[in-house]
């Protein structure tokens, strides 16, 4: 762990497992976050399936700021700030479209699909000394990972691969086709966006395994299913009782990425067997066929499908990506992308869309209750008395995480399924990034020593 | 100039308006089970999202039913589940129940007896303003229009289809816990 300054340690103390409420309310800290966290991190801005053709574009966000995510004539993905270099006006006002030019509505400065300044009125006479090549829309660095598009403003940031710190192993499983082939997922039309009165960090660390039994109790009572509809496999028998489940862990990386991982075992049921699909027969039949193909491709690892929360503001729920865009200390705009296999029959896509609409998003029976709590904790933490009380992340503080089972080559630091380890690591990383002057200071030190015999020794416990 | 309404048309419109106002009362008085009874067994309840698109591409403004994502795309089975969830007493987003008021106006009959609707069906367009006040100071307003298809079942009007067009792009409320 990077040594924190005393001021930062006052806010985030991983050793005692406490976090100050100030980091969810303080405007100065928020302003610092915009510079230190959002202007330097790799951020999710969309998926290639949203812009399949040259000239296609969508809007994305990086921190508070809007970006245009565009496919140029060169077929490459470009990401640039949606703010005219002339007088700062918003250049693109549409959520999506196809155009090889973006014309500013103020004075007509015109940019192409790569963000380059290609035309401006009165250029010949009025701007004879100006070098147009220097006045394109601000370019972000872009990397495409299994179809997902990531961007950063920081030229000195490590590659996205290095930034993932080994979590690419899991991220790929979330983005691949159900049949286990590398690509082939697409985003269903319509990014679901809504505003929620809480700090952007509140929904970020994954997973919060101990909230579901009460937050989502009404879903269980009324719909008779797990809180998230358990989109991939029936694990209810293992996960309902409080205590270590045999194969489910919270997994984190020193880079701040957090997730829940179920270690595949021989005899695990196929995805089609999940009770989630009882009322969705087309999905079940489709999964039956595709999961067989996945097993042929991936073997036991076919069962692995992990949506890792990539630091700082990307997260997953099943096959749904949600991005927490900051809008001030106590306001977040959540953008949600729903994935399906591109070549799945329409009937399957429709059933999945209906499934997503029922559980996820602002109208989702599950997420409604998350939002209620996240908003209420924001309101109840506002006062000067509450602000002085640190939040508790002490669950299983005394159990250091262990490296994953090397026999599967699964990377990451594995902790008990019911543990705050992921939250501690997320906020520790947040603090490190907040205080670091450069990426050299951010280089994570590998935490716990590997214990190769952890699986043999009662899962290391 | 529009044709004057005949006496029958006028009476039908009053009947339909009264139906919609009665429905709003059921929702605002939390009488959700009675509200469910106003829906046909095969009801579709659909609220597409609205994109910001070029005025020349307005055909792409709305997300497409069953193909793209919507705020809601429900059948009676899932609407019943939503009501059951509210009744659990531990659906925190509606515990305690929000204070909700539906304003329904600009009621117009679009089609009756035309080929756009089945026999015994009628299409009606209305505007809504739905206000939700929750706990101390949480306050939301949703405005838009609805196009309903009503069907006569055993002499009673039932809703067989409701299209909800909410005038928002980014939803400006933390969730959607109520019916439109």
PDB file of N, CA and C in Angstrom, chain A residues 335-369:
ATOM      1  N   UNK A 335     -25.400   6.270 -16.000  1.00  0.00           N
ATOM      2  CA  UNK A 335     -25.671   5.830 -17.374  1.00  0.00           C
ATOM      3  C   UNK A 335     -25.526   4.315 -17.395  1.00  0.00           C
ATOM      4  N   UNK A 336     -26.510   3.652 -17.957  1.00  0.00           N
ATOM      5  CA  UNK A 336     -26.527   2.198 -17.908  1.00  0.00           C
ATOM      6  C   UNK A 336     -26.614   1.616 -19.311  1.00  0.00           C
ATOM      7  N   UNK A 337     -25.718   0.674 -19.582  1.00  0.00           N
ATOM      8  CA  UNK A 337     -25.628   0.025 -20.896  1.00  0.00           C
ATOM      9  C   UNK A 337     -26.002  -1.449 -20.726  1.00  0.00           C
ATOM     10  N   UNK A 338     -26.947  -1.894 -21.536  1.00  0.00           N
ATOM     11  CA  UNK A 338     -27.458  -3.267 -21.409  1.00  0.00           C
ATOM     12  C   UNK A 338     -26.942  -4.108 -22.577  1.00  0.00           C
ATOM     13  N   UNK A 339     -26.258  -5.205 -22.239  1.00  0.00           N
ATOM     14  CA  UNK A 339     -25.612  -6.012 -23.273  1.00  0.00           C
ATOM     15  C   UNK A 339     -26.409  -7.267 -23.622  1.00  0.00           C
ATOM     16  N   UNK A 340     -26.374  -7.598 -24.896  1.00  0.00           N
ATOM     17  CA  UNK A 340     -26.887  -8.880 -25.387  1.00  0.00           C
ATOM     18  C   UNK A 340     -25.903  -9.368 -26.450  1.00  0.00           C
ATOM     19  N   UNK A 341     -26.053 -10.630 -26.863  1.00  0.00           N
ATOM     20  CA  UNK A 341     -25.266 -11.117 -27.994  1.00  0.00           C
ATOM     21  C   UNK A 341     -25.818 -10.488 -29.269  1.00  0.00           C
ATOM     22  N   UNK A 342     -24.893  -9.969 -30.071  1.00  0.00           N
ATOM     23  CA  UNK A 342     -25.319  -9.260 -31.281  1.00  0.00           C
ATOM     24  C   UNK A 342     -26.141 -10.163 -32.200  1.00  0.00           C
ATOM     25  N   UNK A 343     -25.736 -11.427 -32.311  1.00  0.00           N
ATOM     26  CA  UNK A 343     -26.400 -12.296 -33.283  1.00  0.00           C
ATOM     27  C   UNK A 343     -27.492 -13.157 -32.646  1.00  0.00           C
ATOM     28  N   UNK A 344     -27.901 -12.832 -31.445  1.00  0.00           N
ATOM     29  CA  UNK A 344     -29.003 -13.585 -30.814  1.00  0.00           C
ATOM     30  C   UNK A 344     -30.301 -13.300 -31.565  1.00  0.00           C
ATOM     31  N   UNK A 345     -31.213 -14.288 -31.606  1.00  0.00           N
ATOM     32  CA  UNK A 345     -32.520 -14.029 -32.234  1.00  0.00           C
ATOM     33  C   UNK A 345     -33.242 -12.880 -31.535  1.00  0.00           C
ATOM     34  N   UNK A 346     -34.055 -12.161 -32.298  1.00  0.00           N
ATOM     35  CA  UNK A 346     -34.762 -11.003 -31.742  1.00  0.00           C
ATOM     36  C   UNK A 346     -35.601 -11.394 -30.526  1.00  0.00           C
ATOM     37  N   UNK A 347     -36.195 -12.567 -30.561  1.00  0.00           N
ATOM     38  CA  UNK A 347     -37.029 -13.014 -29.449  1.00  0.00           C
ATOM     39  C   UNK A 347     -36.216 -13.068 -28.143  1.00  0.00           C
ATOM     40  N   UNK A 348     -34.980 -13.512 -28.260  1.00  0.00           N
ATOM     41  CA  UNK A 348     -34.102 -13.595 -27.090  1.00  0.00           C
ATOM     42  C   UNK A 348     -33.751 -12.191 -26.602  1.00  0.00           C
ATOM     43  N   UNK A 349     -33.422 -11.307 -27.536  1.00  0.00           N
ATOM     44  CA  UNK A 349     -33.093  -9.932 -27.152  1.00  0.00           C
ATOM     45  C   UNK A 349     -34.279  -9.251 -26.465  1.00  0.00           C
ATOM     46  N   UNK A 350     -35.479  -9.538 -26.979  1.00  0.00           N
ATOM     47  CA  UNK A 350     -36.674  -8.917 -26.391  1.00  0.00           C
ATOM     48  C   UNK A 350     -36.899  -9.411 -24.963  1.00  0.00           C
ATOM     49  N   UNK A 351     -36.756 -10.703 -24.777  1.00  0.00           N
ATOM     50  CA  UNK A 351     -36.932 -11.229 -23.413  1.00  0.00           C
ATOM     51  C   UNK A 351     -35.881 -10.656 -22.466  1.00  0.00           C
ATOM     52  N   UNK A 352     -34.662 -10.499 -22.966  1.00  0.00           N
ATOM     53  CA  UNK A 352     -33.604  -9.936 -22.120  1.00  0.00           C
ATOM     54  C   UNK A 352     -33.865  -8.464 -21.818  1.00  0.00           C
ATOM     55  N   UNK A 353     -34.336  -7.732 -22.821  1.00  0.00           N
ATOM     56  CA  UNK A 353     -34.670  -6.318 -22.588  1.00  0.00           C
ATOM     57  C   UNK A 353     -35.742  -6.216 -21.505  1.00  0.00           C
ATOM     58  N   UNK A 354     -36.756  -7.059 -21.604  1.00  0.00           N
ATOM     59  CA  UNK A 354     -37.826  -7.050 -20.596  1.00  0.00           C
ATOM     60  C   UNK A 354     -37.295  -7.417 -19.213  1.00  0.00           C
ATOM     61  N   UNK A 355     -36.394  -8.372 -19.203  1.00  0.00           N
ATOM     62  CA  UNK A 355     -35.771  -8.766 -17.934  1.00  0.00           C
ATOM     63  C   UNK A 355     -34.998  -7.590 -17.329  1.00  0.00           C
ATOM     64  N   UNK A 356     -34.187  -6.936 -18.154  1.00  0.00           N
ATOM     65  CA  UNK A 356     -33.419  -5.790 -17.668  1.00  0.00           C
ATOM     66  C   UNK A 356     -34.358  -4.698 -17.155  1.00  0.00           C
ATOM     67  N   UNK A 357     -35.419  -4.421 -17.906  1.00  0.00           N
ATOM     68  CA  UNK A 357     -36.334  -3.347 -17.514  1.00  0.00           C
ATOM     69  C   UNK A 357     -37.019  -3.649 -16.197  1.00  0.00           C
ATOM     70  N   UNK A 358     -37.272  -4.919 -15.945  1.00  0.00           N
ATOM     71  CA  UNK A 358     -37.961  -5.280 -14.707  1.00  0.00           C
ATOM     72  C   UNK A 358     -37.054  -5.119 -13.490  1.00  0.00           C
ATOM     73  N   UNK A 359     -35.772  -5.442 -13.634  1.00  0.00           N
ATOM     74  CA  UNK A 359     -34.885  -5.456 -12.465  1.00  0.00           C
ATOM     75  C   UNK A 359     -34.005  -4.222 -12.330  1.00  0.00           C
ATOM     76  N   UNK A 360     -33.506  -3.703 -13.461  1.00  0.00           N
ATOM     77  CA  UNK A 360     -32.448  -2.698 -13.415  1.00  0.00           C
ATOM     78  C   UNK A 360     -32.968  -1.316 -13.805  1.00  0.00           C
ATOM     79  N   UNK A 361     -32.152  -0.329 -13.517  1.00  0.00           N
ATOM     80  CA  UNK A 361     -32.503   1.028 -13.904  1.00  0.00           C
ATOM     81  C   UNK A 361     -33.454   1.654 -12.905  1.00  0.00           C
ATOM     82  N   UNK A 362     -33.856   2.892 -13.158  1.00  0.00           N
ATOM     83  CA  UNK A 362     -34.670   3.620 -12.175  1.00  0.00           C
ATOM     84  C   UNK A 362     -36.034   2.978 -11.935  1.00  0.00           C
ATOM     85  N   UNK A 363     -36.546   2.252 -12.919  1.00  0.00           N
ATOM     86  CA  UNK A 363     -37.832   1.583 -12.730  1.00  0.00           C
ATOM     87  C   UNK A 363     -37.683   0.152 -12.270  1.00  0.00           C
ATOM     88  N   UNK A 364     -36.456  -0.327 -12.167  1.00  0.00           N
ATOM     89  CA  UNK A 364     -36.228  -1.724 -11.818  1.00  0.00           C
ATOM     90  C   UNK A 364     -36.645  -2.031 -10.391  1.00  0.00           C
ATOM     91  N   UNK A 365     -37.308  -3.170 -10.202  1.00  0.00           N
ATOM     92  CA  UNK A 365     -37.798  -3.497  -8.857  1.00  0.00           C
ATOM     93  C   UNK A 365     -36.646  -3.621  -7.858  1.00  0.00           C
ATOM     94  N   UNK A 366     -35.484  -3.998  -8.342  1.00  0.00           N
ATOM     95  CA  UNK A 366     -34.334  -4.120  -7.449  1.00  0.00           C
ATOM     96  C   UNK A 366     -33.687  -2.768  -7.199  1.00  0.00           C
ATOM     97  N   UNK A 367     -33.365  -2.089  -8.281  1.00  0.00           N
ATOM     98  CA  UNK A 367     -32.571  -0.874  -8.137  1.00  0.00           C
ATOM     99  C   UNK A 367     -33.321   0.276  -7.464  1.00  0.00           C
ATOM    100  N   UNK A 368     -34.649   0.278  -7.574  1.00  0.00           N
ATOM    101  CA  UNK A 368     -35.423   1.326  -6.888  1.00  0.00           C
ATOM    102  C   UNK A 368     -35.017   1.449  -5.423  1.00  0.00           C
ATOM    103  N   UNK A 369     -34.842   0.304  -4.806  1.00  0.00           N
ATOM    104  CA  UNK A 369     -34.557   0.311  -3.369  1.00  0.00           C
ATOM    105  C   UNK A 369     -33.106   0.691  -3.074  1.00  0.00           C
TER     106      UNK A 369
END
